mmCIF file of C-alpha atoms in Angstrom:
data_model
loop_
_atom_site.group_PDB
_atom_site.id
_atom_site.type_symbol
_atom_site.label_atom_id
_atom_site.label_comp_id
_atom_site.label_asym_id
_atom_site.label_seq_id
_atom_site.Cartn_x
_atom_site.Cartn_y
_atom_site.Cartn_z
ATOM 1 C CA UNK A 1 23.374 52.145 -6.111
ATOM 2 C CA UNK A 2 25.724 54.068 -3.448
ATOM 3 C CA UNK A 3 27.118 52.675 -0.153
ATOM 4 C CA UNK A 4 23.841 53.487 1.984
ATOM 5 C CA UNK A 5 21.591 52.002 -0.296
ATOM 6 C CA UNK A 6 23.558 48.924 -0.573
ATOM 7 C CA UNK A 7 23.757 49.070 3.297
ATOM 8 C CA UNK A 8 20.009 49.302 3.694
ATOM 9 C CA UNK A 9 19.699 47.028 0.974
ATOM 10 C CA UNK A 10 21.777 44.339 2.957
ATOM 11 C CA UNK A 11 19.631 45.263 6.502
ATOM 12 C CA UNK A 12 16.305 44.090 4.431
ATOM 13 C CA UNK A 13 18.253 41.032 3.361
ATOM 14 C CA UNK A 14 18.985 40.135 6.997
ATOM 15 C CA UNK A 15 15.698 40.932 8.036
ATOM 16 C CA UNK A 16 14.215 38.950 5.678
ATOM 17 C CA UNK A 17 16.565 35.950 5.969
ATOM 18 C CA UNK A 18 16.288 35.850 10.000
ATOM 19 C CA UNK A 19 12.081 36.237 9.472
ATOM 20 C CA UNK A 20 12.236 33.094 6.816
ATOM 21 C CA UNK A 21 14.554 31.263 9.412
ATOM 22 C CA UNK A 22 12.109 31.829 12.449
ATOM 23 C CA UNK A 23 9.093 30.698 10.143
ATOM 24 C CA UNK A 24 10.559 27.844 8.377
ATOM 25 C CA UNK A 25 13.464 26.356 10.811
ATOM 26 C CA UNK A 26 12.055 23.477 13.083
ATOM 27 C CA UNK A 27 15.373 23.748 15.639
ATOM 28 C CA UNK A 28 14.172 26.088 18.501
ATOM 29 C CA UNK A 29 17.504 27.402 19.140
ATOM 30 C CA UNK A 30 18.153 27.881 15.353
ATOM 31 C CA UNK A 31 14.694 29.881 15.989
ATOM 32 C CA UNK A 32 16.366 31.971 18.429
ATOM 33 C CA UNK A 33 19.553 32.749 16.154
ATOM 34 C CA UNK A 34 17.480 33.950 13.652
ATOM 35 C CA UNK A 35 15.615 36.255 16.238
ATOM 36 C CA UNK A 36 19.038 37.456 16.667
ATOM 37 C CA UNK A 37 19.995 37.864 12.849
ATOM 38 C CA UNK A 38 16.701 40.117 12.952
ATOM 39 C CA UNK A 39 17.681 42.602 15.348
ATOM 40 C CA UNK A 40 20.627 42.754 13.905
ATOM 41 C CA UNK A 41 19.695 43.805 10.516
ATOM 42 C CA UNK A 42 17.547 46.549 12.166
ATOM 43 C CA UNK A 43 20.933 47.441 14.009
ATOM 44 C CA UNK A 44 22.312 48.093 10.704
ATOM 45 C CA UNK A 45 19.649 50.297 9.211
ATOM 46 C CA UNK A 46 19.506 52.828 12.473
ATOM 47 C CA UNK A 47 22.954 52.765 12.277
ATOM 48 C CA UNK A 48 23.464 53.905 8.517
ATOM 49 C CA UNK A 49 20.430 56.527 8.845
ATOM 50 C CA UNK A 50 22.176 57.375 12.077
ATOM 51 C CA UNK A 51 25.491 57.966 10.425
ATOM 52 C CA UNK A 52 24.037 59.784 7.295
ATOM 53 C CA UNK A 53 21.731 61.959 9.372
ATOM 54 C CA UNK A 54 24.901 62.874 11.881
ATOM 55 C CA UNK A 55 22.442 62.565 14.658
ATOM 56 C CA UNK A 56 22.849 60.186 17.593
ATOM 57 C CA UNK A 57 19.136 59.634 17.987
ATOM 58 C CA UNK A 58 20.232 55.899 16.185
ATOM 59 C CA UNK A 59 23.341 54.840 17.660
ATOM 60 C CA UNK A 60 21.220 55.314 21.111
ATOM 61 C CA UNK A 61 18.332 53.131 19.751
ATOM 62 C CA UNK A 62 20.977 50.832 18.990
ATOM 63 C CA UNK A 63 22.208 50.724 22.608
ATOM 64 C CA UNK A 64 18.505 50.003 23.886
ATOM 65 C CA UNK A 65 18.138 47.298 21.177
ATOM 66 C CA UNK A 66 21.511 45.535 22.718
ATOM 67 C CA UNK A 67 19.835 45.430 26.330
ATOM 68 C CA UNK A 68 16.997 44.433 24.856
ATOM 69 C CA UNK A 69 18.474 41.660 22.666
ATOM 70 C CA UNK A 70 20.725 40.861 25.769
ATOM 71 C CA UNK A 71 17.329 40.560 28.375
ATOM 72 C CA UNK A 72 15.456 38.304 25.290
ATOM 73 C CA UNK A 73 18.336 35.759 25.513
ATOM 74 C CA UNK A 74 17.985 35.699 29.218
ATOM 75 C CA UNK A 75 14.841 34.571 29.651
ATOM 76 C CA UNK A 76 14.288 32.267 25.943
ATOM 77 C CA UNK A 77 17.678 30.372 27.075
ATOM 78 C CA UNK A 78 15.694 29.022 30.659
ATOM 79 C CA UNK A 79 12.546 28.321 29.240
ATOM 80 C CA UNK A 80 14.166 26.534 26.224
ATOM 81 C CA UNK A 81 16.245 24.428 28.952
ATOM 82 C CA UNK A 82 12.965 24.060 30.273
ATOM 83 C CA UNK A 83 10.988 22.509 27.285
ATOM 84 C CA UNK A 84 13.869 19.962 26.320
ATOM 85 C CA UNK A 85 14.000 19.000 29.839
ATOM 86 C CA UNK A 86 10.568 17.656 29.392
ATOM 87 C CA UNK A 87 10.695 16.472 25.893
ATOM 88 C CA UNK A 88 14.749 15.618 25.330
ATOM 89 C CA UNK A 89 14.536 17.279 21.993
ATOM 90 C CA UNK A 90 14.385 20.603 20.087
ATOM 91 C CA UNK A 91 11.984 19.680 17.454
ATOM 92 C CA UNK A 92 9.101 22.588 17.442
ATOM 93 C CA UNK A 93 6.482 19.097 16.378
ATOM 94 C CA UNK A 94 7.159 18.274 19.879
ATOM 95 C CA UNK A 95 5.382 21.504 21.255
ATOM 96 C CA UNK A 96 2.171 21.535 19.579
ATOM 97 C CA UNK A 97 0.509 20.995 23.168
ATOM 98 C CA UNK A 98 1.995 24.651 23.635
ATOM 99 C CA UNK A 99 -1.082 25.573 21.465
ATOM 100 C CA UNK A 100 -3.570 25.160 23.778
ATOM 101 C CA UNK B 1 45.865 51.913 -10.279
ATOM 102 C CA UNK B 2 46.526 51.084 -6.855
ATOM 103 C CA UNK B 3 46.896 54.579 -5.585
ATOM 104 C CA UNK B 4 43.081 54.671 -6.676
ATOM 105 C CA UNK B 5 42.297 51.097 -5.288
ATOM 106 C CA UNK B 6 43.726 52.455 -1.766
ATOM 107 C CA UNK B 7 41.637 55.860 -2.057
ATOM 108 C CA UNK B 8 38.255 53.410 -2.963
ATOM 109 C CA UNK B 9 39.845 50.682 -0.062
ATOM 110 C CA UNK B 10 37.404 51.211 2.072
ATOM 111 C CA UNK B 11 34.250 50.993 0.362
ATOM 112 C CA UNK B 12 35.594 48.222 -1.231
ATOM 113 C CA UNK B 13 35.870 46.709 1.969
ATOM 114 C CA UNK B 14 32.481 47.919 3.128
ATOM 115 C CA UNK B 15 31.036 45.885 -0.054
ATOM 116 C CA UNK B 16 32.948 42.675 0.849
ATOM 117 C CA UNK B 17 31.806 42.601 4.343
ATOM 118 C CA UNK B 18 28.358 43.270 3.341
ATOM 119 C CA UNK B 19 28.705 40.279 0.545
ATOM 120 C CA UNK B 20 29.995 37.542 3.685
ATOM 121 C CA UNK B 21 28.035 39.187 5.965
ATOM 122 C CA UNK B 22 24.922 37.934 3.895
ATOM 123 C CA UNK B 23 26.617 34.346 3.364
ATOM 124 C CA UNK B 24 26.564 33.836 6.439
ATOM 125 C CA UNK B 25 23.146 35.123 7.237
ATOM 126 C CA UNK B 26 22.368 32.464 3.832
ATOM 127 C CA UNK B 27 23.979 29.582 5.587
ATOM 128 C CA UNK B 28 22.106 30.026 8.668
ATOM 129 C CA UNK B 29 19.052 28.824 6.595
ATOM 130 C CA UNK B 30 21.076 25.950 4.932
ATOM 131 C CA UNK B 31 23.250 24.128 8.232
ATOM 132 C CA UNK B 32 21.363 21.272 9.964
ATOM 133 C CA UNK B 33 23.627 21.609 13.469
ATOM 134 C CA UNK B 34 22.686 24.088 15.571
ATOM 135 C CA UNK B 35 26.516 24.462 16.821
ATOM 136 C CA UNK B 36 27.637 25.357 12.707
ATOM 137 C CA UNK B 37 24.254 27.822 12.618
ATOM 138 C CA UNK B 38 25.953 29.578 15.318
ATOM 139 C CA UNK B 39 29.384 29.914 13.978
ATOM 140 C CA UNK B 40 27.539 31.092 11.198
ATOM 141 C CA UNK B 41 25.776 33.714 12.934
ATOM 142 C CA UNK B 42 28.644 34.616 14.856
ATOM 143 C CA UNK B 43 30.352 35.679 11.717
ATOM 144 C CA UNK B 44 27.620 37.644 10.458
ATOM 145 C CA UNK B 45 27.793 40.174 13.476
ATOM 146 C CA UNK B 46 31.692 40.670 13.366
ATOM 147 C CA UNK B 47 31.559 41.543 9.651
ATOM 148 C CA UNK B 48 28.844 43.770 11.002
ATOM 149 C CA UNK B 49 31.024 44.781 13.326
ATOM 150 C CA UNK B 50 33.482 45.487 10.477
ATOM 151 C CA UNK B 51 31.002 47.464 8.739
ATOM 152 C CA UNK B 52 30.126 49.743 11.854
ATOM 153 C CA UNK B 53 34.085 49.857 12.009
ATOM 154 C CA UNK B 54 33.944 51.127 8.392
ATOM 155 C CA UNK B 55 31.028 53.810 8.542
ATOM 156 C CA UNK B 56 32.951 55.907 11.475
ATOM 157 C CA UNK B 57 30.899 54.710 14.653
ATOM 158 C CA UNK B 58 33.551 52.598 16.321
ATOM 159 C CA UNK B 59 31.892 52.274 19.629
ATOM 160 C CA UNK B 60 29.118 50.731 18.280
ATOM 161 C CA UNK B 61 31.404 48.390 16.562
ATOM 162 C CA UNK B 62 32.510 47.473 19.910
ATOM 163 C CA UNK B 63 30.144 46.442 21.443
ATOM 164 C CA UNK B 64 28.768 44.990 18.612
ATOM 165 C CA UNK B 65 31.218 42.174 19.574
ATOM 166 C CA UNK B 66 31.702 42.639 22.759
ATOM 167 C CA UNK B 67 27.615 42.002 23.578
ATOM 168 C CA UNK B 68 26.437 40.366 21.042
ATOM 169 C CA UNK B 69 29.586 37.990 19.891
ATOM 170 C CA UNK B 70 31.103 37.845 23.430
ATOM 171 C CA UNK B 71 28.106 37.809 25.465
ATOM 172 C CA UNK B 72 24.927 36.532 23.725
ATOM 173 C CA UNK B 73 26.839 34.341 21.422
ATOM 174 C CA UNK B 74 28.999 32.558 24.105
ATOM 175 C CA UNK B 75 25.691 32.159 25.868
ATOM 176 C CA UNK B 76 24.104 30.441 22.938
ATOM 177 C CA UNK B 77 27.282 28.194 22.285
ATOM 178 C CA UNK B 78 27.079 27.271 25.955
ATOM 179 C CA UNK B 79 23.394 26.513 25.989
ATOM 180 C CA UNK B 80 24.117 24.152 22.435
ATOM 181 C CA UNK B 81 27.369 22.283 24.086
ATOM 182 C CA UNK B 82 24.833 21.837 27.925
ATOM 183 C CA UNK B 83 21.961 20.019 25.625
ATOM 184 C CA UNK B 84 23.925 18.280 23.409
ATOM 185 C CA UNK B 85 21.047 16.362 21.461
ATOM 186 C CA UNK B 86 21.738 15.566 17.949
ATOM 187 C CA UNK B 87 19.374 15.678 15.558
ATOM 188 C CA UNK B 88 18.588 12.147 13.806
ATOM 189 C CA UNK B 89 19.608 12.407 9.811
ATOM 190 C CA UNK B 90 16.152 11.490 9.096
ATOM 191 C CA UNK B 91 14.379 14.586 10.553
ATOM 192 C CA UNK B 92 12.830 17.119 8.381
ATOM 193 C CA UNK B 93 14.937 20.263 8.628
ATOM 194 C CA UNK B 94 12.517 22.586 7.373
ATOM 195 C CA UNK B 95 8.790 22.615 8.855
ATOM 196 C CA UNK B 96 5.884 22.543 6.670
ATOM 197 C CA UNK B 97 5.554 26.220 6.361
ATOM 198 C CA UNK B 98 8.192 26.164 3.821
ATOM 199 C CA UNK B 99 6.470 27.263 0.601
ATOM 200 C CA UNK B 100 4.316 29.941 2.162
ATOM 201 C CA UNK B 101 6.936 31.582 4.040
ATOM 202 C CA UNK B 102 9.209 31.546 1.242
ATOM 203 C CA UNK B 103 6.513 33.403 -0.718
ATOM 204 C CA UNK B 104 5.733 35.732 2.307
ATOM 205 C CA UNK B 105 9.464 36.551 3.048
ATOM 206 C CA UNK B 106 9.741 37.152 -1.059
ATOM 207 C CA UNK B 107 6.952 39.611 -0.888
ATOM 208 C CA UNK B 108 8.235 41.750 1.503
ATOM 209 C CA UNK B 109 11.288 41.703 0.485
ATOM 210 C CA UNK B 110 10.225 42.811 -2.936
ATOM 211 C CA UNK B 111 7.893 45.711 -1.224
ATOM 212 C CA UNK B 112 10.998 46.896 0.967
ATOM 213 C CA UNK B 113 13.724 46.501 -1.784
ATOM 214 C CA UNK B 114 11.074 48.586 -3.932
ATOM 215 C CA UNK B 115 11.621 51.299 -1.488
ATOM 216 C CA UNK B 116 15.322 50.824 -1.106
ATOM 217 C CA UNK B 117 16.009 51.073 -4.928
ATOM 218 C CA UNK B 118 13.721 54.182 -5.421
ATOM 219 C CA UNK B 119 15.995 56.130 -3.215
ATOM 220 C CA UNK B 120 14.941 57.966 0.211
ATOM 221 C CA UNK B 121 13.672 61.106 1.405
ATOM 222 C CA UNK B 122 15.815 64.237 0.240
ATOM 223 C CA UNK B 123 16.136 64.745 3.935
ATOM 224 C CA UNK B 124 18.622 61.636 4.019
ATOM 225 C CA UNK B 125 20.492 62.294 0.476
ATOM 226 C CA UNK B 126 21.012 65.466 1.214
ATOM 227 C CA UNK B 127 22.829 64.978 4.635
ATOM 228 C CA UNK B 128 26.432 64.573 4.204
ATOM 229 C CA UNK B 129 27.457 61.558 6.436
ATOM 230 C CA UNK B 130 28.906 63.282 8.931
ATOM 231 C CA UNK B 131 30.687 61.366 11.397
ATOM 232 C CA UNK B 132 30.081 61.663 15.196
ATOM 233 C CA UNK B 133 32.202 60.236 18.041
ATOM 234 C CA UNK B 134 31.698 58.440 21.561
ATOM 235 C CA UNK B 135 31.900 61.931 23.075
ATOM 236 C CA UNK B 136 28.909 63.361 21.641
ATOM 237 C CA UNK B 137 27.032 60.271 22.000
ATOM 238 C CA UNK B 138 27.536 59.748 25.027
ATOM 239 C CA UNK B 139 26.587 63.526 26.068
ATOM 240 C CA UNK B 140 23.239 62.810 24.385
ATOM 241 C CA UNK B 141 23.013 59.400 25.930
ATOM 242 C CA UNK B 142 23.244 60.877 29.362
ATOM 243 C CA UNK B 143 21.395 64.033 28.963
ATOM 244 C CA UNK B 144 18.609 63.915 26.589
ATOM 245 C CA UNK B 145 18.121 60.131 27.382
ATOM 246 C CA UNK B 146 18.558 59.266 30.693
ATOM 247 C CA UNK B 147 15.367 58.154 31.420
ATOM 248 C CA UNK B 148 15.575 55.499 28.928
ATOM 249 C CA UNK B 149 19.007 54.680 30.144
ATOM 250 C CA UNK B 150 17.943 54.431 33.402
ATOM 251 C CA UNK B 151 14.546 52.186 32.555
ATOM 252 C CA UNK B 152 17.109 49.549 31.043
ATOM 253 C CA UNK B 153 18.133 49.199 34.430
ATOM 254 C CA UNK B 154 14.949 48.458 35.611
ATOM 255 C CA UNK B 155 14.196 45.581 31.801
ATOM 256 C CA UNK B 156 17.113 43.791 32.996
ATOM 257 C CA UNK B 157 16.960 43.396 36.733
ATOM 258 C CA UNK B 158 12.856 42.287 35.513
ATOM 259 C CA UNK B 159 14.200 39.808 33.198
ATOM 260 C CA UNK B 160 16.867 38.390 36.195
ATOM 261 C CA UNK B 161 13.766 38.259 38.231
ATOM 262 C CA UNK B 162 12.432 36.442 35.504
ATOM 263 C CA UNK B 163 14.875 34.224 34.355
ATOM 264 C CA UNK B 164 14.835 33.093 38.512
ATOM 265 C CA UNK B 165 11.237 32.482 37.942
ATOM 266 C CA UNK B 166 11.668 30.199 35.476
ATOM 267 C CA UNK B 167 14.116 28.093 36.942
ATOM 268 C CA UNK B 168 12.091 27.743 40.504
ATOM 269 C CA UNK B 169 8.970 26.864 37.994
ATOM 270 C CA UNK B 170 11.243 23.727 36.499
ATOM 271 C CA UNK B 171 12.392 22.934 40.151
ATOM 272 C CA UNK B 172 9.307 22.356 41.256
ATOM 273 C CA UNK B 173 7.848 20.453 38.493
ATOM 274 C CA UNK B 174 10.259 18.487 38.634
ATOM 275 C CA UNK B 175 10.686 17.783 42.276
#
Protein backbone atom coordinates (compact mmCIF):
# COMPACT_ATOMS: atom_id res chain seq x y z
CA UNK A 1 0.00 0.00 0.00
CA UNK A 2 1.90 3.44 -0.94
CA UNK A 3 1.20 6.94 0.46
CA UNK A 4 -1.77 7.75 -2.09
CA UNK A 5 -3.51 4.73 -1.54
CA UNK A 6 -3.34 5.04 2.11
CA UNK A 7 -4.45 8.72 1.53
CA UNK A 8 -7.48 7.71 -0.50
CA UNK A 9 -7.90 4.96 1.72
CA UNK A 10 -8.24 7.43 4.76
CA UNK A 11 -10.73 9.97 2.44
CA UNK A 12 -13.25 6.76 2.19
CA UNK A 13 -12.82 6.34 5.92
CA UNK A 14 -13.93 9.94 6.53
CA UNK A 15 -16.53 9.72 4.14
CA UNK A 16 -17.87 6.89 5.50
CA UNK A 17 -17.56 7.88 9.18
CA UNK A 18 -19.22 11.51 8.57
CA UNK A 19 -22.22 9.48 6.32
CA UNK A 20 -22.72 6.92 9.50
CA UNK A 21 -22.65 10.09 11.82
CA UNK A 22 -25.38 12.03 9.75
CA UNK A 23 -27.55 8.72 9.64
CA UNK A 24 -27.17 7.48 13.06
CA UNK A 25 -26.41 10.74 15.38
CA UNK A 26 -29.74 12.19 16.90
CA UNK A 27 -27.83 15.80 17.87
CA UNK A 28 -28.64 18.12 14.86
CA UNK A 29 -25.55 20.02 15.20
CA UNK A 30 -23.48 16.77 15.63
CA UNK A 31 -25.49 16.18 12.16
CA UNK A 32 -23.97 19.16 10.79
CA UNK A 33 -20.25 18.27 11.94
CA UNK A 34 -20.46 15.24 10.27
CA UNK A 35 -21.72 17.07 7.01
CA UNK A 36 -18.54 18.79 7.52
CA UNK A 37 -16.25 15.63 8.16
CA UNK A 38 -17.82 14.61 4.63
CA UNK A 39 -16.65 17.32 2.59
CA UNK A 40 -13.72 17.08 4.05
CA UNK A 41 -12.78 13.65 3.18
CA UNK A 42 -13.72 14.52 -0.46
CA UNK A 43 -11.21 17.53 0.10
CA UNK A 44 -8.65 15.00 0.65
CA UNK A 45 -9.18 12.74 -2.31
CA UNK A 46 -9.18 15.84 -5.04
CA UNK A 47 -6.39 16.93 -3.34
CA UNK A 48 -4.12 13.69 -3.56
CA UNK A 49 -5.38 13.00 -7.31
CA UNK A 50 -4.68 16.69 -7.69
CA UNK A 51 -1.17 16.41 -6.40
CA UNK A 52 -0.36 13.06 -8.23
CA UNK A 53 -1.86 14.25 -11.50
CA UNK A 54 0.26 17.79 -11.16
CA UNK A 55 -2.82 19.44 -12.44
CA UNK A 56 -4.67 22.20 -10.59
CA UNK A 57 -8.05 21.16 -11.92
CA UNK A 58 -8.38 19.71 -7.90
CA UNK A 59 -6.92 22.17 -5.72
CA UNK A 60 -9.58 24.62 -7.62
CA UNK A 61 -12.49 22.18 -6.89
CA UNK A 62 -11.24 22.33 -3.53
CA UNK A 63 -11.56 26.14 -3.37
CA UNK A 64 -15.31 25.92 -4.67
CA UNK A 65 -16.00 23.14 -2.11
CA UNK A 66 -14.69 25.72 0.80
CA UNK A 67 -17.33 28.45 -0.41
CA UNK A 68 -19.58 25.98 -0.67
CA UNK A 69 -19.00 24.36 2.75
CA UNK A 70 -18.67 28.03 4.07
CA UNK A 71 -22.43 29.18 2.36
CA UNK A 72 -23.97 25.51 3.88
CA UNK A 73 -22.99 26.65 7.42
CA UNK A 74 -24.58 29.96 6.78
CA UNK A 75 -27.80 29.14 6.22
CA UNK A 76 -28.09 25.38 8.49
CA UNK A 77 -26.69 27.59 11.58
CA UNK A 78 -30.18 30.11 11.31
CA UNK A 79 -32.55 27.60 10.64
CA UNK A 80 -31.09 25.31 13.38
CA UNK A 81 -31.40 28.50 15.81
CA UNK A 82 -34.66 28.50 14.40
CA UNK A 83 -35.97 24.92 15.24
CA UNK A 84 -34.58 24.96 18.95
CA UNK A 85 -36.16 28.23 19.35
CA UNK A 86 -39.41 26.47 18.96
CA UNK A 87 -38.68 23.22 20.55
CA UNK A 88 -35.66 24.15 23.28
CA UNK A 89 -33.87 21.06 22.21
CA UNK A 90 -31.70 19.40 19.51
CA UNK A 91 -33.16 16.02 19.56
CA UNK A 92 -34.04 15.09 15.67
CA UNK A 93 -37.48 12.96 17.62
CA UNK A 94 -38.55 16.42 18.16
CA UNK A 95 -38.87 17.20 14.32
CA UNK A 96 -40.84 14.46 13.01
CA UNK A 97 -43.68 17.14 12.19
CA UNK A 98 -40.86 18.31 9.65
CA UNK A 99 -42.12 15.20 7.70
CA UNK A 100 -45.11 16.41 6.56
CA UNK B 1 19.33 4.44 11.40
CA UNK B 2 18.27 7.82 11.95
CA UNK B 3 19.84 9.31 8.90
CA UNK B 4 17.21 6.89 7.18
CA UNK B 5 14.35 7.71 9.72
CA UNK B 6 14.94 11.58 8.72
CA UNK B 7 15.04 10.70 4.81
CA UNK B 8 11.44 8.49 5.47
CA UNK B 9 10.38 11.63 8.19
CA UNK B 10 7.94 12.74 6.27
CA UNK B 11 5.90 9.97 5.22
CA UNK B 12 6.17 8.85 8.49
CA UNK B 13 4.55 11.85 9.48
CA UNK B 14 2.03 11.73 6.67
CA UNK B 15 0.97 8.14 8.21
CA UNK B 16 0.62 9.53 11.78
CA UNK B 17 -1.54 12.34 10.81
CA UNK B 18 -3.63 10.17 8.74
CA UNK B 19 -3.85 7.55 11.90
CA UNK B 20 -5.24 10.81 14.45
CA UNK B 21 -6.79 12.28 11.77
CA UNK B 22 -9.18 9.15 11.69
CA UNK B 23 -9.40 9.10 15.68
CA UNK B 24 -10.75 11.91 15.67
CA UNK B 25 -13.13 11.45 12.82
CA UNK B 26 -13.88 7.87 15.25
CA UNK B 27 -14.61 9.95 18.27
CA UNK B 28 -16.96 12.14 16.57
CA UNK B 29 -19.27 9.02 16.47
CA UNK B 30 -18.49 8.08 20.16
CA UNK B 31 -18.78 11.86 22.30
CA UNK B 32 -22.29 12.63 23.65
CA UNK B 33 -21.52 16.73 23.93
CA UNK B 34 -21.79 18.46 21.03
CA UNK B 35 -18.97 21.05 22.34
CA UNK B 36 -16.21 17.70 22.67
CA UNK B 37 -17.68 16.48 18.94
CA UNK B 38 -16.40 19.71 17.83
CA UNK B 39 -13.02 19.75 19.35
CA UNK B 40 -12.96 16.55 17.84
CA UNK B 41 -13.69 17.64 14.49
CA UNK B 42 -11.61 20.53 14.78
CA UNK B 43 -8.64 18.30 15.11
CA UNK B 44 -9.43 16.22 12.28
CA UNK B 45 -9.10 19.21 9.74
CA UNK B 46 -5.70 20.57 11.16
CA UNK B 47 -4.09 17.12 10.86
CA UNK B 48 -5.64 17.48 7.45
CA UNK B 49 -4.20 20.49 7.27
CA UNK B 50 -0.91 18.80 8.22
CA UNK B 51 -1.32 16.36 5.57
CA UNK B 52 -1.98 19.04 2.74
CA UNK B 53 1.19 20.66 4.48
CA UNK B 54 2.95 17.31 3.82
CA UNK B 55 1.88 16.51 0.09
CA UNK B 56 3.43 20.05 -1.24
CA UNK B 57 0.10 22.18 -1.62
CA UNK B 58 0.61 24.60 1.24
CA UNK B 59 -2.02 27.04 0.27
CA UNK B 60 -4.53 24.68 0.50
CA UNK B 61 -3.25 23.82 3.85
CA UNK B 62 -3.97 27.29 4.70
CA UNK B 63 -6.90 27.78 4.27
CA UNK B 64 -7.73 24.57 5.28
CA UNK B 65 -7.48 26.23 8.75
CA UNK B 66 -7.97 29.39 8.12
CA UNK B 67 -11.84 28.61 6.64
CA UNK B 68 -12.70 25.73 7.86
CA UNK B 69 -10.95 25.71 11.58
CA UNK B 70 -11.03 29.55 11.92
CA UNK B 71 -14.15 30.33 10.25
CA UNK B 72 -16.72 27.47 10.11
CA UNK B 73 -15.46 25.93 13.24
CA UNK B 74 -15.54 29.13 15.43
CA UNK B 75 -18.99 29.53 13.97
CA UNK B 76 -20.09 26.13 15.13
CA UNK B 77 -18.42 26.59 18.68
CA UNK B 78 -20.30 29.87 18.87
CA UNK B 79 -23.63 28.51 17.79
CA UNK B 80 -22.98 25.36 20.68
CA UNK B 81 -21.87 28.00 23.61
CA UNK B 82 -25.44 30.60 22.26
CA UNK B 83 -27.84 27.31 22.81
CA UNK B 84 -26.35 25.90 25.57
CA UNK B 85 -28.92 22.93 26.15
CA UNK B 86 -27.54 19.89 27.67
CA UNK B 87 -28.55 16.80 26.79
CA UNK B 88 -30.31 14.71 29.74
CA UNK B 89 -27.98 11.39 30.56
CA UNK B 90 -30.95 9.40 29.83
CA UNK B 91 -31.36 10.25 26.09
CA UNK B 92 -30.61 7.79 23.47
CA UNK B 93 -27.46 8.96 21.69
CA UNK B 94 -27.83 7.01 18.70
CA UNK B 95 -31.31 7.01 16.71
CA UNK B 96 -32.92 3.91 15.71
CA UNK B 97 -31.27 3.68 12.40
CA UNK B 98 -28.31 2.30 14.05
CA UNK B 99 -28.04 -1.27 12.74
CA UNK B 100 -28.99 -0.49 9.17
CA UNK B 101 -26.74 2.31 8.71
CA UNK B 102 -23.97 0.55 10.21
CA UNK B 103 -24.54 -2.17 7.60
CA UNK B 104 -25.07 0.46 4.78
CA UNK B 105 -21.94 2.57 5.72
CA UNK B 106 -20.00 -1.11 5.91
CA UNK B 107 -21.09 -1.86 2.43
CA UNK B 108 -19.84 0.94 0.83
CA UNK B 109 -17.07 1.13 2.46
CA UNK B 110 -16.19 -2.39 1.47
CA UNK B 111 -17.23 -1.52 -2.39
CA UNK B 112 -14.92 1.73 -2.27
CA UNK B 113 -11.98 0.16 -0.25
CA UNK B 114 -12.34 -2.71 -3.01
CA UNK B 115 -11.42 -0.10 -5.46
CA UNK B 116 -8.82 1.60 -3.35
CA UNK B 117 -6.83 -1.68 -2.71
CA UNK B 118 -6.97 -2.83 -6.42
CA UNK B 119 -4.96 0.16 -7.36
CA UNK B 120 -6.08 3.04 -9.94
CA UNK B 121 -5.97 3.83 -13.44
CA UNK B 122 -2.32 3.70 -14.99
CA UNK B 123 -3.09 7.27 -15.80
CA UNK B 124 -2.66 8.11 -11.93
CA UNK B 125 0.39 5.55 -11.12
CA UNK B 126 2.10 6.59 -13.74
CA UNK B 127 2.13 10.41 -12.94
CA UNK B 128 4.97 11.32 -10.83
CA UNK B 129 3.54 13.62 -8.04
CA UNK B 130 4.68 16.56 -9.21
CA UNK B 131 4.32 19.41 -7.05
CA UNK B 132 2.67 22.72 -8.13
CA UNK B 133 2.68 26.08 -6.29
CA UNK B 134 0.18 29.07 -5.46
CA UNK B 135 1.53 30.72 -8.62
CA UNK B 136 0.33 28.35 -11.07
CA UNK B 137 -2.81 27.84 -9.32
CA UNK B 138 -3.71 30.81 -9.05
CA UNK B 139 -2.98 31.61 -12.94
CA UNK B 140 -5.42 28.77 -13.65
CA UNK B 141 -7.81 29.95 -11.01
CA UNK B 142 -8.09 33.30 -12.67
CA UNK B 143 -7.88 32.40 -16.23
CA UNK B 144 -9.35 29.16 -17.11
CA UNK B 145 -11.87 29.53 -14.16
CA UNK B 146 -13.09 32.72 -13.67
CA UNK B 147 -16.44 32.16 -14.31
CA UNK B 148 -16.71 29.79 -11.55
CA UNK B 149 -14.78 32.14 -9.39
CA UNK B 150 -16.88 34.76 -10.13
CA UNK B 151 -20.41 32.61 -9.66
CA UNK B 152 -19.13 32.02 -5.94
CA UNK B 153 -19.65 35.52 -5.63
CA UNK B 154 -22.97 35.40 -6.66
CA UNK B 155 -23.67 31.45 -3.97
CA UNK B 156 -22.62 33.54 -1.20
CA UNK B 157 -24.23 36.94 -1.46
CA UNK B 158 -27.63 34.23 -2.26
CA UNK B 159 -26.97 32.45 0.86
CA UNK B 160 -26.57 36.15 2.93
CA UNK B 161 -29.82 36.89 1.29
CA UNK B 162 -30.83 33.77 2.63
CA UNK B 163 -29.57 33.50 5.87
CA UNK B 164 -31.59 37.28 6.25
CA UNK B 165 -34.57 35.39 5.17
CA UNK B 166 -34.49 33.15 7.71
CA UNK B 167 -34.07 35.31 10.49
CA UNK B 168 -37.10 37.85 9.33
CA UNK B 169 -39.16 34.32 8.98
CA UNK B 170 -38.36 33.62 13.00
CA UNK B 171 -39.09 37.39 13.71
CA UNK B 172 -42.22 37.25 12.60
CA UNK B 173 -43.37 34.05 13.96
CA UNK B 174 -42.45 34.97 16.79
CA UNK B 175 -43.71 38.48 17.09
Amino acid sequence: MDKIQVLLALSVALFAVGLLGVVIRRNMLVMLMCMELMLNGVNLSLVTFSHQLGSTVGAVLVFLIFVVATAEIAIAIPIVLMLVRQKHTLDLNAFTSLKG
Amino acid sequence: MIESLLQHLDTLLLYVFAACALVGAVLMLVLRQPMRVAMALISTMVFLGGIYGLLGVHFIAAFQVLIYVGAVMVFMVYVIMLLEIRESAGMARYSALVVPGVVATALFVGALGYGVWHGYPALIRAAAGTRFGIHQFSISFLTEYWLHFELTSVLLVAAVVAALAVIKVSRRAHG
